[in-house]
Amino acid sequence: AAEHKYEHIQLTTPRPGVALITLNRPKALNALFSPLINELNTCTSSLDRDTSISAIVLTGSPKAFAAGADIKEMAPKTFSDAYGHDFIESWSNITRIKKPVIGAVNGYALGGGCELAMMCDILYASKTATFGQPEIKLGILPGAGGTQRLAHAVGKAKAMHLILTGDNFSGEQAEQWGLVAKCFDDAEACVNGALDTAEKIAGYSKIAVKACKEAVNKSQDLGVREGVEYERRLFHGLFGSQDQKIGMEAFANKKKAEWTHS
Ligand code: CO8
């Protein structure tokens, strides 16, 4: 991956084809503010263009994935500041990344931190994770998709309860309710689990991975009928790829597929 110097995030490539982004603003429990989000957006879009990278893991520290948007930065904002400058508009740019993003949540994932986690394609957590949408306690509401993504993930009843009470929930609860795919015992296992999954995905055809991600994400926006039609178009389209021939011929010849990613 391209080497960049970042101040509020760290970028490493611990496994073949896998980039690891670690949010790194420890003094404020990774509270999200514009300089950090700008770095995250620069980093993820450059990784999306980087042909040596196939999957991205996003994590925080063992204490905090992110304790929310920076309350001290937000406190003095006026309506004109927020509306006029599209406050937090760019905070969901990560959802435009075409490569899979795997979130590994340890410690606090509150407010904007929970929302950032929910923007990931696959979400893992550990027993140390504390999720929550506490915005109601600050006299606001979730502003980066929390009301929508939480409701899609855990259903309206639980989402409404969580958002109106501001109550926190654990990594284990998040797994039981289907918000996270796996809950690990501790932070290290969680990050390693995410890297293992990213490495596995990096071993597949990039073009097939891209189509899978695109189609599954469409399920969140489209009705089932339109979604299945969308899937079918992509499915038919992949018969025009080399990797479809390579994958199926390798199966028939009992060989390992050597993907061309085209
Ligand atoms: N903003 C700014 N600073 C923060 C934040 C935050 N969200 N969270 C923690 N910090 C700072 C603290 O002020 C403290 O700084 P200092 O040492 O200078 O006083 C430092 O981080 C350490 O925090 P604590 O001393 O409070 O640590 P504790 O272990 O005692 O408590 C908690 C940890 C429970 C996480 C506590 O810090 C807390 O309640 N934080 C606020 C959580 C919150 O309300 N988050 C929601 C914010 S609103 C929001 O996110 C709106 C979403 C908008 C869209 C975002 C798009 C992605």
mmCIF file with all atom_site columns, C-alpha atoms in Angstrom, residues 5-126:
data_model
loop_
_atom_site.group_PDB
_atom_site.id
_atom_site.type_symbol
_atom_site.label_atom_id
_atom_site.label_alt_id
_atom_site.label_comp_id
_atom_site.label_asym_id
_atom_site.label_entity_id
_atom_site.label_seq_id
_atom_site.pdbx_PDB_ins_code
_atom_site.Cartn_x
_atom_site.Cartn_y
_atom_site.Cartn_z
_atom_site.occupancy
_atom_site.B_iso_or_equiv
_atom_site.pdbx_formal_charge
_atom_site.auth_seq_id
_atom_site.auth_comp_id
_atom_site.auth_asym_id
_atom_site.auth_atom_id
_atom_site.pdbx_PDB_model_num
ATOM 1   C CA . LYS A 1 5   ? 2.032   9.953   6.951  1.00 0.00 ? 5   LYS A CA 1
ATOM 2   C CA . TYR A 1 6   ? -1.125  10.328  8.970  1.00 0.00 ? 6   TYR A CA 1
ATOM 3   C CA . GLU A 1 7   ? -1.564  11.988  12.336 1.00 0.00 ? 7   GLU A CA 1
ATOM 4   C CA . HIS A 1 8   ? -4.848  10.580  13.620 1.00 0.00 ? 8   HIS A CA 1
ATOM 5   C CA . ILE A 1 9   ? -4.844  7.131   12.000 1.00 0.00 ? 9   ILE A CA 1
ATOM 6   C CA . GLN A 1 10  ? -2.221  4.456   11.371 1.00 0.00 ? 10  GLN A CA 1
ATOM 7   C CA . LEU A 1 11  ? -1.965  2.425   8.189  1.00 0.00 ? 11  LEU A CA 1
ATOM 8   C CA . THR A 1 12  ? -0.148  -0.929  8.018  1.00 0.00 ? 12  THR A CA 1
ATOM 9   C CA . THR A 1 13  ? -0.292  -3.954  5.730  1.00 0.00 ? 13  THR A CA 1
ATOM 10  C CA . PRO A 1 14  ? 0.033   -6.901  8.145  1.00 0.00 ? 14  PRO A CA 1
ATOM 11  C CA . ARG A 1 15  ? -1.114  -9.617  5.718  1.00 0.00 ? 15  ARG A CA 1
ATOM 12  C CA . PRO A 1 16  ? -0.836  -10.084 1.953  1.00 0.00 ? 16  PRO A CA 1
ATOM 13  C CA . GLY A 1 17  ? -3.422  -7.912  0.247  1.00 0.00 ? 17  GLY A CA 1
ATOM 14  C CA . VAL A 1 18  ? -4.764  -6.618  3.574  1.00 0.00 ? 18  VAL A CA 1
ATOM 15  C CA . ALA A 1 19  ? -4.602  -3.044  4.874  1.00 0.00 ? 19  ALA A CA 1
ATOM 16  C CA . LEU A 1 20  ? -5.165  -2.326  8.562  1.00 0.00 ? 20  LEU A CA 1
ATOM 17  C CA . ILE A 1 21  ? -6.350  1.147   9.532  1.00 0.00 ? 21  ILE A CA 1
ATOM 18  C CA . THR A 1 22  ? -6.141  1.918   13.248 1.00 0.00 ? 22  THR A CA 1
ATOM 19  C CA . LEU A 1 23  ? -7.897  5.034   14.535 1.00 0.00 ? 23  LEU A CA 1
ATOM 20  C CA . ASN A 1 24  ? -5.321  6.768   16.686 1.00 0.00 ? 24  ASN A CA 1
ATOM 21  C CA . ARG A 1 25  ? -6.509  9.694   18.749 1.00 0.00 ? 25  ARG A CA 1
ATOM 22  C CA . PRO A 1 26  ? -6.008  8.116   22.164 1.00 0.00 ? 26  PRO A CA 1
ATOM 23  C CA . LYS A 1 27  ? -6.359  11.283  24.275 1.00 0.00 ? 27  LYS A CA 1
ATOM 24  C CA . ALA A 1 28  ? -9.981  11.667  23.191 1.00 0.00 ? 28  ALA A CA 1
ATOM 25  C CA . LEU A 1 29  ? -10.896 7.947   22.944 1.00 0.00 ? 29  LEU A CA 1
ATOM 26  C CA . ASN A 1 30  ? -10.781 8.297   19.148 1.00 0.00 ? 30  ASN A CA 1
ATOM 27  C CA . ALA A 1 31  ? -13.517 10.951  19.163 1.00 0.00 ? 31  ALA A CA 1
ATOM 28  C CA . LEU A 1 32  ? -14.217 11.688  15.519 1.00 0.00 ? 32  LEU A CA 1
ATOM 29  C CA . PHE A 1 33  ? -13.443 15.148  14.198 1.00 0.00 ? 33  PHE A CA 1
ATOM 30  C CA . SER A 1 34  ? -12.910 16.537  10.741 1.00 0.00 ? 34  SER A CA 1
ATOM 31  C CA . PRO A 1 35  ? -9.087  16.137  10.577 1.00 0.00 ? 35  PRO A CA 1
ATOM 32  C CA . LEU A 1 36  ? -9.416  12.431  11.472 1.00 0.00 ? 36  LEU A CA 1
ATOM 33  C CA . ILE A 1 37  ? -12.292 11.843  9.059  1.00 0.00 ? 37  ILE A CA 1
ATOM 34  C CA . ASN A 1 38  ? -10.390 13.648  6.286  1.00 0.00 ? 38  ASN A CA 1
ATOM 35  C CA . GLU A 1 39  ? -7.413  11.330  6.828  1.00 0.00 ? 39  GLU A CA 1
ATOM 36  C CA . LEU A 1 40  ? -9.690  8.292   6.918  1.00 0.00 ? 40  LEU A CA 1
ATOM 37  C CA . ASN A 1 41  ? -11.313 9.345   3.642  1.00 0.00 ? 41  ASN A CA 1
ATOM 38  C CA . THR A 1 42  ? -7.961  10.041  1.949  1.00 0.00 ? 42  THR A CA 1
ATOM 39  C CA . CYS A 1 43  ? -6.600  6.717   3.174  1.00 0.00 ? 43  CYS A CA 1
ATOM 40  C CA . THR A 1 44  ? -9.583  4.548   2.229  1.00 0.00 ? 44  THR A CA 1
ATOM 41  C CA . SER A 1 45  ? -9.954  6.065   -1.220 1.00 0.00 ? 45  SER A CA 1
ATOM 42  C CA . SER A 1 46  ? -6.254  5.572   -1.950 1.00 0.00 ? 46  SER A CA 1
ATOM 43  C CA . LEU A 1 47  ? -6.511  1.944   -0.742 1.00 0.00 ? 47  LEU A CA 1
ATOM 44  C CA . ASP A 1 48  ? -9.522  1.482   -3.016 1.00 0.00 ? 48  ASP A CA 1
ATOM 45  C CA . ARG A 1 49  ? -7.314  2.455   -5.995 1.00 0.00 ? 49  ARG A CA 1
ATOM 46  C CA . ASP A 1 50  ? -4.306  0.425   -4.772 1.00 0.00 ? 50  ASP A CA 1
ATOM 47  C CA . THR A 1 51  ? -4.168  -2.810  -6.803 1.00 0.00 ? 51  THR A CA 1
ATOM 48  C CA . SER A 1 52  ? -2.007  -4.527  -4.154 1.00 0.00 ? 52  SER A CA 1
ATOM 49  C CA . ILE A 1 53  ? -4.849  -4.276  -1.603 1.00 0.00 ? 53  ILE A CA 1
ATOM 50  C CA . SER A 1 54  ? -7.962  -6.476  -1.626 1.00 0.00 ? 54  SER A CA 1
ATOM 51  C CA . ALA A 1 55  ? -9.572  -5.893  1.776  1.00 0.00 ? 55  ALA A CA 1
ATOM 52  C CA . ILE A 1 56  ? -9.429  -3.312  4.553  1.00 0.00 ? 56  ILE A CA 1
ATOM 53  C CA . VAL A 1 57  ? -9.702  -3.802  8.318  1.00 0.00 ? 57  VAL A CA 1
ATOM 54  C CA . LEU A 1 58  ? -10.759 -0.800  10.407 1.00 0.00 ? 58  LEU A CA 1
ATOM 55  C CA . THR A 1 59  ? -10.181 -0.817  14.156 1.00 0.00 ? 59  THR A CA 1
ATOM 56  C CA . GLY A 1 60  ? -9.509  1.452   17.125 1.00 0.00 ? 60  GLY A CA 1
ATOM 57  C CA . SER A 1 61  ? -7.699  0.771   20.383 1.00 0.00 ? 61  SER A CA 1
ATOM 58  C CA . PRO A 1 62  ? -8.589  -1.877  22.976 1.00 0.00 ? 62  PRO A CA 1
ATOM 59  C CA . LYS A 1 63  ? -10.236 0.941   24.995 1.00 0.00 ? 63  LYS A CA 1
ATOM 60  C CA . ALA A 1 64  ? -12.172 2.650   22.215 1.00 0.00 ? 64  ALA A CA 1
ATOM 61  C CA . PHE A 1 65  ? -13.130 2.034   18.622 1.00 0.00 ? 65  PHE A CA 1
ATOM 62  C CA . ALA A 1 66  ? -14.466 5.616   18.711 1.00 0.00 ? 66  ALA A CA 1
ATOM 63  C CA . ALA A 1 67  ? -16.352 7.383   21.533 1.00 0.00 ? 67  ALA A CA 1
ATOM 64  C CA . GLY A 1 68  ? -18.445 9.359   19.061 1.00 0.00 ? 68  GLY A CA 1
ATOM 65  C CA . ALA A 1 69  ? -18.245 12.622  17.236 1.00 0.00 ? 69  ALA A CA 1
ATOM 66  C CA . ASP A 1 70  ? -16.141 15.203  19.074 1.00 0.00 ? 70  ASP A CA 1
ATOM 67  C CA . ILE A 1 71  ? -18.657 16.828  21.412 1.00 0.00 ? 71  ILE A CA 1
ATOM 68  C CA . LYS A 1 72  ? -16.348 19.770  22.156 1.00 0.00 ? 72  LYS A CA 1
ATOM 69  C CA . GLU A 1 73  ? -15.998 20.496  18.420 1.00 0.00 ? 73  GLU A CA 1
ATOM 70  C CA . MET A 1 74  ? -19.767 20.228  17.886 1.00 0.00 ? 74  MET A CA 1
ATOM 71  C CA . ALA A 1 75  ? -20.981 22.162  20.938 1.00 0.00 ? 75  ALA A CA 1
ATOM 72  C CA . PRO A 1 76  ? -20.701 25.743  19.535 1.00 0.00 ? 76  PRO A CA 1
ATOM 73  C CA . LYS A 1 77  ? -21.978 24.944  16.026 1.00 0.00 ? 77  LYS A CA 1
ATOM 74  C CA . THR A 1 78  ? -24.980 26.876  14.727 1.00 0.00 ? 78  THR A CA 1
ATOM 75  C CA . PHE A 1 79  ? -27.599 25.677  12.244 1.00 0.00 ? 79  PHE A CA 1
ATOM 76  C CA . SER A 1 80  ? -25.860 27.749  9.545  1.00 0.00 ? 80  SER A CA 1
ATOM 77  C CA . ASP A 1 81  ? -22.477 26.137  10.306 1.00 0.00 ? 81  ASP A CA 1
ATOM 78  C CA . ALA A 1 82  ? -23.963 22.641  10.215 1.00 0.00 ? 82  ALA A CA 1
ATOM 79  C CA . TYR A 1 83  ? -26.332 23.010  7.250  1.00 0.00 ? 83  TYR A CA 1
ATOM 80  C CA . GLY A 1 84  ? -24.273 25.558  5.327  1.00 0.00 ? 84  GLY A CA 1
ATOM 81  C CA . HIS A 1 85  ? -21.102 23.458  5.471  1.00 0.00 ? 85  HIS A CA 1
ATOM 82  C CA . ASP A 1 86  ? -22.790 20.042  5.163  1.00 0.00 ? 86  ASP A CA 1
ATOM 83  C CA . PHE A 1 87  ? -21.511 18.954  8.576  1.00 0.00 ? 87  PHE A CA 1
ATOM 84  C CA . ILE A 1 88  ? -20.722 15.195  8.617  1.00 0.00 ? 88  ILE A CA 1
ATOM 85  C CA . GLU A 1 89  ? -21.755 14.815  4.955  1.00 0.00 ? 89  GLU A CA 1
ATOM 86  C CA . SER A 1 90  ? -18.305 13.398  4.139  1.00 0.00 ? 90  SER A CA 1
ATOM 87  C CA . TRP A 1 91  ? -18.273 11.191  7.266  1.00 0.00 ? 91  TRP A CA 1
ATOM 88  C CA . SER A 1 92  ? -19.958 8.357   5.439  1.00 0.00 ? 92  SER A CA 1
ATOM 89  C CA . ASN A 1 93  ? -17.591 8.411   2.432  1.00 0.00 ? 93  ASN A CA 1
ATOM 90  C CA . ILE A 1 94  ? -16.279 5.049   3.623  1.00 0.00 ? 94  ILE A CA 1
ATOM 91  C CA . THR A 1 95  ? -19.543 3.518   2.360  1.00 0.00 ? 95  THR A CA 1
ATOM 92  C CA . ARG A 1 96  ? -18.441 4.437   -1.190 1.00 0.00 ? 96  ARG A CA 1
ATOM 93  C CA . ILE A 1 97  ? -15.350 2.219   -1.005 1.00 0.00 ? 97  ILE A CA 1
ATOM 94  C CA . LYS A 1 98  ? -15.720 -0.755  -3.354 1.00 0.00 ? 98  LYS A CA 1
ATOM 95  C CA . LYS A 1 99  ? -13.380 -3.110  -1.477 1.00 0.00 ? 99  LYS A CA 1
ATOM 96  C CA . PRO A 1 100 ? -14.671 -4.930  1.604  1.00 0.00 ? 100 PRO A CA 1
ATOM 97  C CA . VAL A 1 101 ? -14.169 -3.069  4.889  1.00 0.00 ? 101 VAL A CA 1
ATOM 98  C CA . ILE A 1 102 ? -14.162 -5.216  8.022  1.00 0.00 ? 102 ILE A CA 1
ATOM 99  C CA . GLY A 1 103 ? -14.725 -3.388  11.297 1.00 0.00 ? 103 GLY A CA 1
ATOM 100 C CA . ALA A 1 104 ? -13.139 -4.760  14.487 1.00 0.00 ? 104 ALA A CA 1
ATOM 101 C CA . VAL A 1 105 ? -14.753 -3.085  17.494 1.00 0.00 ? 105 VAL A CA 1
ATOM 102 C CA . ASN A 1 106 ? -13.175 -3.158  20.954 1.00 0.00 ? 106 ASN A CA 1
ATOM 103 C CA . GLY A 1 107 ? -14.072 -0.805  23.790 1.00 0.00 ? 107 GLY A CA 1
ATOM 104 C CA . TYR A 1 108 ? -16.407 2.129   23.170 1.00 0.00 ? 108 TYR A CA 1
ATOM 105 C CA . ALA A 1 109 ? -18.300 2.475   19.903 1.00 0.00 ? 109 ALA A CA 1
ATOM 106 C CA . LEU A 1 110 ? -20.694 5.243   20.831 1.00 0.00 ? 110 LEU A CA 1
ATOM 107 C CA . GLY A 1 111 ? -22.691 7.699   18.753 1.00 0.00 ? 111 GLY A CA 1
ATOM 108 C CA . GLY A 1 112 ? -20.719 8.420   15.580 1.00 0.00 ? 112 GLY A CA 1
ATOM 109 C CA . GLY A 1 113 ? -18.372 5.555   16.578 1.00 0.00 ? 113 GLY A CA 1
ATOM 110 C CA . CYS A 1 114 ? -21.268 3.090   16.470 1.00 0.00 ? 114 CYS A CA 1
ATOM 111 C CA . GLU A 1 115 ? -22.397 4.636   13.191 1.00 0.00 ? 115 GLU A CA 1
ATOM 112 C CA . LEU A 1 116 ? -18.923 4.354   11.665 1.00 0.00 ? 116 LEU A CA 1
ATOM 113 C CA . ALA A 1 117 ? -18.800 0.696   12.773 1.00 0.00 ? 117 ALA A CA 1
ATOM 114 C CA . MET A 1 118 ? -22.184 0.061   11.131 1.00 0.00 ? 118 MET A CA 1
ATOM 115 C CA . MET A 1 119 ? -20.852 1.471   7.833  1.00 0.00 ? 119 MET A CA 1
ATOM 116 C CA . CYS A 1 120 ? -18.419 -1.484  7.626  1.00 0.00 ? 120 CYS A CA 1
ATOM 117 C CA . ASP A 1 121 ? -19.312 -4.429  5.385  1.00 0.00 ? 121 ASP A CA 1
ATOM 118 C CA . ILE A 1 122 ? -18.526 -7.077  7.984  1.00 0.00 ? 122 ILE A CA 1
ATOM 119 C CA . LEU A 1 123 ? -18.517 -6.179  11.654 1.00 0.00 ? 123 LEU A CA 1
ATOM 120 C CA . TYR A 1 124 ? -16.673 -8.062  14.386 1.00 0.00 ? 124 TYR A CA 1
ATOM 121 C CA . ALA A 1 125 ? -16.536 -7.157  18.082 1.00 0.00 ? 125 ALA A CA 1
ATOM 122 C CA . SER A 1 126 ? -15.087 -8.488  21.299 1.00 0.00 ? 126 SER A CA 1
#
